[in-house]
Amino acid sequence: MTHTAFTLGTPRDMAKRVFIKTYGCQMNVYDSARMTDLLASQGFLAAETARDADLVVLNTCHIREKAAEKVYSELGMISRLKEAKARRGGRMIVAVAGCVAQAESAEVVRRAPCVDLVIGPQSYHRLPELIARALKGGGAAILDTSFPVVPKFDYLSKAKAPRGVTAFLTVQEGCDKFCSFCVVPYTRGAEYSRPVVQILAEASNFVRGGVREITLLGQNVNAYHGEGPDGKEWRLGALIRGLAELPDLERIRYTTSHPRDVDHELIDAHREVPKLMPSLHLPVQSGSDRILALMNRRHTVGDYRLVVERLRTARPDLALSTDLIVGHPGERDDDFQATLDFVEEIRFAQAFSFKYSPRPGTPAASASGQVPEAAKSERLAALQLLTAKQQREFNEACVGRELLVLLERPGRHEGQLVGRSPYLQSVHVAAAGELIGQIVPALISGASASSLSGSVTKVVRL
Ligand code: SF4
């Protein structure tokens, strides 16, 4: 969960204040940053807390039940703040954005009458207009959850560059895959790829503002097929090559991918584009073909194995991470054992594993063979024991190596900076603050489950 804040040159006492709270994935982080920029252009200043805000935006996540429930409990607290502000003669507008807004728009207003505005992920460019309507309105909530994805990007891409060394850039939204457990095709709509020219312009803008590493985002990013400047369709591999031409952009990553959409152009980019970092998040979800079919994943264990072999041939040091679900309806002990065996075989640098939880409206939610909670917990614990061991081993194998680290921010201790290795690990080094934004070689001397530590061996450039 991330809090987004911004500043603006407007005098403090004249400005309205906004507090944006972001739940869930990097797509939401990107969207919140663009909403922040858009609202800044309308004169909104950052509020440190919801209590200080005239406008509160919750940018929500619907991927798991717990995430949606967190939003409702937050709205209970915000409702009390809104009432307190009204007693002081003030006014607070409460907006719910993101995937909960899209999936449960009427339900949000029913469960949380304090909400003035429910806005789906494709309507953020209309925020200023909708806020103005909410301020004028007689109290009835405004719901805007249509899917006009093209205008959204036309507006949001004009936003100013993010602060910081690394940035997310959404290149694709939506998904046509309809995995049995997933709400994305219902909350973000059909696949849409932004035109290459628009992405290059936004990336150049980011780089001019000091960004050195861009992570291309999409719910199914490697299904990207945007219109190129030559009028032809460009796939993700071609887009990466286009971005690699930007002189001051040092590193490119992308997430999240689907095994079916890893094509030869993308594999070639991993082999031939040095700026494309050797880390890849490629969800497999299960190691059982029977469960993959029930999940409607449209790939088998064999397909996944083949893709990984080809990727590792192209880029032998590739750090592979994945998502795994245990306890999908119909999963038996032998299916789960197949998942353990497959994880053992592939060896992941990192894995995110979850117990299956039903999302209303998805096919798996009403499927027979729901797995008891106790069995899910037991399986998750066993799986996480294995994936944590693999992650630790991957990190420990880096000790004694010199890795290029992009220094991003100050660490918790005086004189310490934190950066990222090519493999996306956090690396702590002793270094002066002015090196933030530089890529430096660091000799790795320590590894924990989640990070590395080392010392800078030489400053490459200043
Ligand atoms: S490919 Fe990913 S985003 Fe699309 S339906 Fe499956 S899990 Fe959801």
Short mmCIF file of C-alpha atoms in Angstrom, two decimals, residues 33-355:
data_model
loop_
_atom_site.label_atom_id
_atom_site.label_comp_id
_atom_site.label_asym_id
_atom_site.label_seq_id
_atom_site.Cartn_x
_atom_site.Cartn_y
_atom_site.Cartn_z
CA ALA A 33 0.84 9.16 -9.67
CA ARG A 34 -0.95 10.34 -12.84
CA MET A 35 -4.07 11.34 -10.83
CA THR A 36 -1.79 13.22 -8.46
CA ASP A 37 -0.26 15.14 -11.36
CA LEU A 38 -3.64 15.86 -12.87
CA LEU A 39 -5.02 17.18 -9.58
CA ALA A 40 -1.87 19.24 -9.01
CA SER A 41 -2.59 20.96 -12.31
CA GLN A 42 -5.99 21.85 -10.83
CA GLY A 43 -4.40 23.47 -7.77
CA PHE A 44 -4.63 20.60 -5.28
CA LEU A 45 -1.87 20.30 -2.69
CA ALA A 46 -0.87 17.14 -0.87
CA ALA A 47 -2.41 16.35 2.49
CA GLU A 48 -0.32 14.27 4.86
CA THR A 49 -3.35 12.40 6.16
CA ALA A 50 -7.01 11.93 5.24
CA ARG A 51 -7.88 14.10 8.26
CA ASP A 52 -6.26 17.16 6.59
CA ALA A 53 -7.81 16.59 3.17
CA ASP A 54 -10.66 18.21 1.24
CA LEU A 55 -10.54 15.34 -1.24
CA VAL A 56 -9.78 11.74 -0.26
CA VAL A 57 -9.20 9.22 -3.05
CA LEU A 58 -8.89 5.52 -2.28
CA ASN A 59 -7.34 3.82 -5.31
CA THR A 60 -8.43 0.28 -4.65
CA CYS A 61 -7.55 -3.30 -5.48
CA HIS A 62 -10.04 -6.11 -5.97
CA ILE A 63 -7.68 -8.97 -6.62
CA ARG A 64 -8.34 -10.54 -3.24
CA GLU A 65 -11.30 -10.42 -0.91
CA LYS A 66 -9.20 -9.09 1.97
CA ALA A 67 -8.08 -6.14 -0.14
CA ALA A 68 -11.69 -5.09 -0.83
CA GLU A 69 -12.65 -5.50 2.83
CA LYS A 70 -9.73 -3.26 3.85
CA VAL A 71 -11.23 -0.52 1.65
CA TYR A 72 -14.61 -0.77 3.37
CA SER A 73 -13.01 -0.58 6.80
CA GLU A 74 -10.96 2.47 5.69
CA LEU A 75 -14.18 4.07 4.41
CA GLY A 76 -15.72 3.64 7.89
CA MET A 77 -12.87 5.70 9.34
CA ILE A 78 -13.10 8.29 6.56
CA SER A 79 -16.84 8.62 7.10
CA ARG A 80 -16.17 9.69 10.70
CA LEU A 81 -13.56 12.23 9.52
CA LYS A 82 -16.01 13.58 6.96
CA GLU A 83 -18.71 14.02 9.62
CA ALA A 84 -16.24 15.74 11.96
CA LYS A 85 -15.21 18.11 9.17
CA ALA A 86 -18.86 18.89 8.38
CA ARG A 87 -19.44 19.75 12.06
CA ARG A 88 -16.57 22.26 11.74
CA GLY A 89 -18.34 23.77 8.70
CA GLY A 90 -16.02 22.14 6.15
CA ARG A 91 -16.61 19.75 3.28
CA MET A 92 -14.79 16.58 2.30
CA ILE A 93 -15.26 14.80 -1.03
CA VAL A 94 -14.64 11.06 -0.88
CA ALA A 95 -13.80 9.23 -4.08
CA VAL A 96 -13.29 5.50 -4.56
CA ALA A 97 -11.22 4.65 -7.62
CA GLY A 98 -9.63 1.48 -8.98
CA CYS A 99 -10.88 -2.05 -9.31
CA VAL A 100 -13.25 -2.17 -6.32
CA ALA A 101 -14.94 0.90 -7.79
CA GLN A 102 -15.21 -0.83 -11.15
CA ALA A 103 -16.41 -4.18 -9.82
CA GLU A 104 -18.75 -3.05 -7.04
CA SER A 105 -19.75 0.52 -7.91
CA ALA A 106 -23.33 0.47 -6.56
CA GLU A 107 -22.31 -1.78 -3.66
CA VAL A 108 -19.63 0.76 -2.63
CA VAL A 109 -22.24 3.49 -2.25
CA ARG A 110 -24.65 1.15 -0.49
CA ARG A 111 -22.05 0.01 2.05
CA ALA A 112 -20.36 3.41 2.42
CA PRO A 113 -22.82 6.29 2.00
CA CYS A 114 -20.00 8.77 2.70
CA VAL A 115 -18.71 8.14 -0.85
CA ASP A 116 -19.40 10.99 -3.29
CA LEU A 117 -17.69 9.61 -6.35
CA VAL A 118 -17.03 6.09 -7.67
CA ILE A 119 -14.64 6.17 -10.59
CA GLY A 120 -13.39 3.23 -12.62
CA PRO A 121 -9.76 2.90 -13.77
CA GLN A 122 -10.54 4.16 -17.27
CA SER A 123 -12.12 7.45 -16.20
CA TYR A 124 -9.35 9.14 -14.21
CA HIS A 125 -8.86 11.87 -16.78
CA ARG A 126 -12.39 13.01 -15.90
CA LEU A 127 -11.58 13.43 -12.18
CA PRO A 128 -11.54 17.26 -12.12
CA GLU A 129 -14.89 17.45 -13.89
CA LEU A 130 -16.42 14.77 -11.66
CA ILE A 131 -15.13 16.46 -8.51
CA ALA A 132 -16.69 19.74 -9.65
CA ARG A 133 -19.99 17.91 -10.22
CA ALA A 134 -19.76 16.27 -6.79
CA LEU A 135 -19.16 19.66 -5.15
CA LYS A 136 -22.20 21.14 -6.85
CA GLY A 137 -24.33 18.02 -6.46
CA GLY A 138 -27.07 17.51 -3.95
CA GLY A 139 -25.43 14.59 -2.19
CA ALA A 140 -26.17 11.69 -4.58
CA ALA A 141 -23.02 9.78 -5.45
CA ILE A 142 -21.65 9.95 -9.00
CA LEU A 143 -20.72 6.64 -10.59
CA ASP A 144 -18.40 6.63 -13.60
CA THR A 145 -17.18 3.15 -14.44
CA SER A 146 -17.30 3.14 -18.23
CA PHE A 147 -14.34 1.88 -20.30
CA PRO A 148 -13.09 4.84 -22.43
CA VAL A 149 -9.49 3.70 -22.18
CA VAL A 150 -8.14 5.72 -25.12
CA PRO A 151 -9.08 9.20 -23.80
CA LYS A 152 -7.67 8.27 -20.41
CA PHE A 153 -4.17 7.82 -21.79
CA ASP A 154 -4.47 10.81 -24.11
CA TYR A 155 -4.99 12.98 -21.05
CA LEU A 156 -2.81 11.28 -18.50
CA SER A 157 0.27 11.01 -20.73
CA LYS A 158 0.53 14.80 -20.73
CA ALA A 159 1.23 14.60 -17.00
CA LYS A 160 4.56 15.81 -15.67
CA ALA A 161 7.48 13.50 -15.02
CA PRO A 162 7.59 11.54 -11.77
CA ARG A 163 10.18 12.37 -9.13
CA GLY A 164 12.76 9.68 -8.53
CA VAL A 165 15.14 7.44 -10.33
CA THR A 166 12.72 4.67 -11.25
CA ALA A 167 9.22 4.92 -12.66
CA PHE A 168 6.35 2.79 -13.86
CA LEU A 169 4.88 3.41 -17.27
CA THR A 170 1.62 1.73 -18.27
CA VAL A 171 1.77 0.53 -21.88
CA GLN A 172 -1.13 -1.89 -21.89
CA GLU A 173 -4.32 -2.33 -19.91
CA GLY A 174 -6.97 -4.97 -19.62
CA CYS A 175 -6.94 -8.65 -20.36
CA ASP A 176 -8.73 -11.06 -22.70
CA LYS A 177 -7.53 -14.26 -21.03
CA PHE A 178 -10.32 -14.83 -18.46
CA CYS A 179 -8.47 -17.02 -16.00
CA SER A 180 -11.06 -18.68 -13.78
CA PHE A 181 -10.02 -16.89 -10.59
CA CYS A 182 -9.30 -13.38 -11.83
CA VAL A 183 -11.37 -10.20 -11.87
CA VAL A 184 -9.11 -8.21 -14.19
CA PRO A 185 -11.03 -8.85 -17.45
CA TYR A 186 -14.16 -7.59 -15.64
CA THR A 187 -12.58 -4.60 -13.86
CA ARG A 188 -10.08 -3.36 -16.47
CA GLY A 189 -11.88 -4.53 -19.60
CA ALA A 190 -10.49 -5.83 -22.88
CA GLU A 191 -6.83 -5.60 -23.85
CA TYR A 192 -5.74 -2.18 -25.04
CA SER A 193 -2.21 -1.22 -26.13
CA ARG A 194 -1.09 2.38 -26.22
CA PRO A 195 0.53 3.67 -29.42
CA VAL A 196 4.33 3.51 -29.46
CA VAL A 197 4.74 7.24 -30.11
CA GLN A 198 2.77 8.12 -27.00
CA ILE A 199 4.83 5.71 -24.86
CA LEU A 200 8.15 7.03 -26.24
CA ALA A 201 7.05 10.61 -25.54
CA GLU A 202 6.09 9.77 -21.96
CA ALA A 203 9.33 7.83 -21.43
CA SER A 204 11.42 10.74 -22.80
CA ASN A 205 9.61 13.04 -20.43
CA PHE A 206 10.40 10.71 -17.52
CA VAL A 207 14.06 10.52 -18.51
CA ARG A 208 14.35 14.31 -18.79
CA GLY A 209 13.05 14.45 -15.21
CA GLY A 210 15.85 12.16 -13.97
CA VAL A 211 14.32 8.69 -14.32
CA ARG A 212 16.95 6.05 -15.15
CA GLU A 213 14.88 2.89 -14.99
CA ILE A 214 11.40 2.36 -16.42
CA THR A 215 9.19 -0.62 -15.69
CA LEU A 216 6.62 -1.10 -18.42
CA LEU A 217 3.30 -2.09 -16.93
CA GLY A 218 0.34 -4.01 -18.18
CA GLN A 219 -2.06 -6.53 -16.71
CA ASN A 220 -0.81 -8.72 -19.51
CA VAL A 221 2.12 -6.62 -20.66
CA ASN A 222 3.62 -9.03 -23.15
CA ALA A 223 0.32 -9.16 -25.03
CA TYR A 224 1.29 -5.60 -26.02
CA HIS A 225 0.55 -4.89 -29.69
CA GLY A 226 0.49 -1.12 -30.13
CA GLU A 227 0.59 0.88 -33.31
CA GLY A 228 4.18 1.74 -34.22
CA PRO A 229 5.38 5.01 -35.81
CA ASP A 230 5.60 3.05 -39.11
CA GLY A 231 1.86 2.28 -38.92
CA LYS A 232 2.61 -1.41 -38.25
CA GLU A 233 1.82 -3.33 -35.10
CA TRP A 234 4.73 -3.42 -32.64
CA ARG A 235 4.99 -6.21 -30.12
CA LEU A 236 6.68 -5.77 -26.73
CA GLY A 237 10.12 -6.79 -28.00
CA ALA A 238 10.04 -4.03 -30.62
CA LEU A 239 8.80 -1.50 -28.06
CA ILE A 240 11.68 -2.40 -25.75
CA ARG A 241 14.17 -1.90 -28.59
CA GLY A 242 12.59 1.50 -29.33
CA LEU A 243 12.87 2.57 -25.70
CA ALA A 244 16.46 1.34 -25.49
CA GLU A 245 17.34 4.05 -28.03
CA LEU A 246 16.67 6.77 -25.42
CA PRO A 247 20.24 7.76 -24.46
CA ASP A 248 19.79 8.45 -20.75
CA LEU A 249 17.44 5.58 -20.05
CA GLU A 250 19.68 2.96 -18.48
CA ARG A 251 17.34 0.14 -17.54
CA ILE A 252 14.09 -1.35 -18.80
CA ARG A 253 11.86 -3.92 -17.11
CA TYR A 254 8.31 -5.08 -17.73
CA THR A 255 5.57 -6.78 -15.73
CA THR A 256 3.27 -8.81 -15.59
CA SER A 257 3.61 -11.40 -18.30
CA HIS A 258 1.66 -14.41 -19.49
CA PRO A 259 3.60 -17.51 -20.62
CA ARG A 260 1.53 -17.76 -23.83
CA ASP A 261 2.58 -14.30 -24.97
CA VAL A 262 6.35 -14.77 -24.63
CA ASP A 263 7.20 -14.62 -28.33
CA HIS A 264 10.54 -14.91 -30.15
CA GLU A 265 10.86 -11.11 -30.45
CA LEU A 266 10.75 -10.79 -26.69
CA ILE A 267 13.21 -13.63 -26.18
CA ASP A 268 15.55 -12.01 -28.73
CA ALA A 269 15.27 -8.72 -26.84
CA HIS A 270 16.43 -10.52 -23.68
CA ARG A 271 19.42 -11.81 -25.63
CA GLU A 272 20.32 -8.63 -27.50
CA VAL A 273 19.19 -5.53 -25.57
CA PRO A 274 21.62 -4.87 -22.69
CA LYS A 275 19.27 -2.29 -21.16
CA LEU A 276 16.60 -4.94 -20.69
CA MET A 277 17.30 -6.23 -17.19
CA PRO A 278 17.68 -9.96 -16.59
CA SER A 279 14.66 -10.34 -14.35
CA LEU A 280 11.25 -11.56 -15.38
CA HIS A 281 8.00 -12.10 -13.52
CA LEU A 282 6.21 -14.95 -15.25
CA PRO A 283 3.22 -16.31 -13.31
CA VAL A 284 2.70 -20.08 -13.60
CA GLN A 285 -0.04 -20.37 -10.91
CA SER A 286 0.09 -24.19 -10.65
CA GLY A 287 2.35 -27.10 -11.52
CA SER A 288 -0.57 -29.38 -12.39
CA ASP A 289 -1.91 -29.50 -15.95
CA ARG A 290 -5.31 -30.55 -14.61
CA ILE A 291 -5.51 -27.40 -12.45
CA LEU A 292 -4.07 -25.16 -15.18
CA ALA A 293 -6.93 -26.35 -17.42
CA LEU A 294 -9.50 -25.67 -14.67
CA MET A 295 -7.91 -22.23 -14.27
CA ASN A 296 -8.33 -21.63 -18.00
CA ARG A 297 -4.69 -20.60 -18.11
CA ARG A 298 -4.28 -21.72 -21.73
CA HIS A 299 -0.81 -23.13 -21.10
CA THR A 300 0.50 -26.38 -19.74
CA VAL A 301 3.40 -27.14 -17.47
CA GLY A 302 5.29 -28.27 -20.59
CA ASP A 303 4.60 -24.95 -22.36
CA TYR A 304 5.94 -23.04 -19.37
CA ARG A 305 9.02 -25.25 -19.13
CA LEU A 306 9.77 -24.66 -22.84
CA VAL A 307 9.41 -20.89 -22.53
CA VAL A 308 11.76 -20.84 -19.53
CA GLU A 309 14.30 -22.97 -21.39
CA ARG A 310 14.27 -20.59 -24.36
CA LEU A 311 14.54 -17.54 -22.10
CA ARG A 312 17.40 -19.06 -20.12
CA THR A 313 19.20 -19.98 -23.31
CA ALA A 314 18.92 -16.35 -24.43
CA ARG A 315 19.82 -14.93 -21.02
CA PRO A 316 21.39 -17.57 -18.78
CA ASP A 317 21.44 -15.39 -15.66
CA LEU A 318 17.72 -14.52 -15.89
CA ALA A 319 16.13 -14.16 -12.42
CA LEU A 320 12.70 -15.66 -12.73
CA SER A 321 9.86 -14.85 -10.34
CA THR A 322 6.34 -16.20 -10.37
CA ASP A 323 2.85 -16.23 -8.84
CA LEU A 324 1.32 -19.40 -7.42
CA ILE A 325 -2.19 -20.12 -6.16
CA VAL A 326 -2.86 -23.02 -3.81
CA GLY A 327 -6.30 -24.48 -3.21
CA HIS A 328 -7.97 -23.54 -6.50
CA PRO A 329 -11.31 -25.41 -6.67
CA GLY A 330 -10.65 -29.02 -7.62
CA GLU A 331 -7.02 -29.05 -6.43
CA ARG A 332 -6.17 -32.44 -4.91
CA ASP A 333 -3.09 -33.46 -2.93
CA ASP A 334 -1.45 -34.88 -6.06
CA ASP A 335 -2.01 -31.58 -7.93
CA PHE A 336 -0.37 -29.70 -5.12
CA GLN A 337 2.53 -32.16 -5.07
CA ALA A 338 2.94 -31.49 -8.80
CA THR A 339 3.23 -27.77 -7.99
CA LEU A 340 5.94 -28.45 -5.40
CA ASP A 341 7.79 -30.66 -7.90
CA PHE A 342 7.57 -28.03 -10.62
CA VAL A 343 8.83 -25.25 -8.34
CA GLU A 344 11.68 -27.54 -7.34
CA GLU A 345 12.49 -28.13 -11.02
CA ILE A 346 12.30 -24.53 -12.30
CA ARG A 347 13.91 -22.80 -9.29
CA PHE A 348 12.57 -19.29 -8.83
CA ALA A 349 14.49 -16.27 -7.58
CA GLN A 350 11.26 -15.11 -5.97
CA ALA A 351 7.67 -16.33 -5.76
CA PHE A 352 4.43 -14.78 -4.58
CA SER A 353 2.02 -17.44 -3.39
CA PHE A 354 -1.54 -17.10 -2.18
CA LYS A 355 -4.43 -19.19 -0.98
#
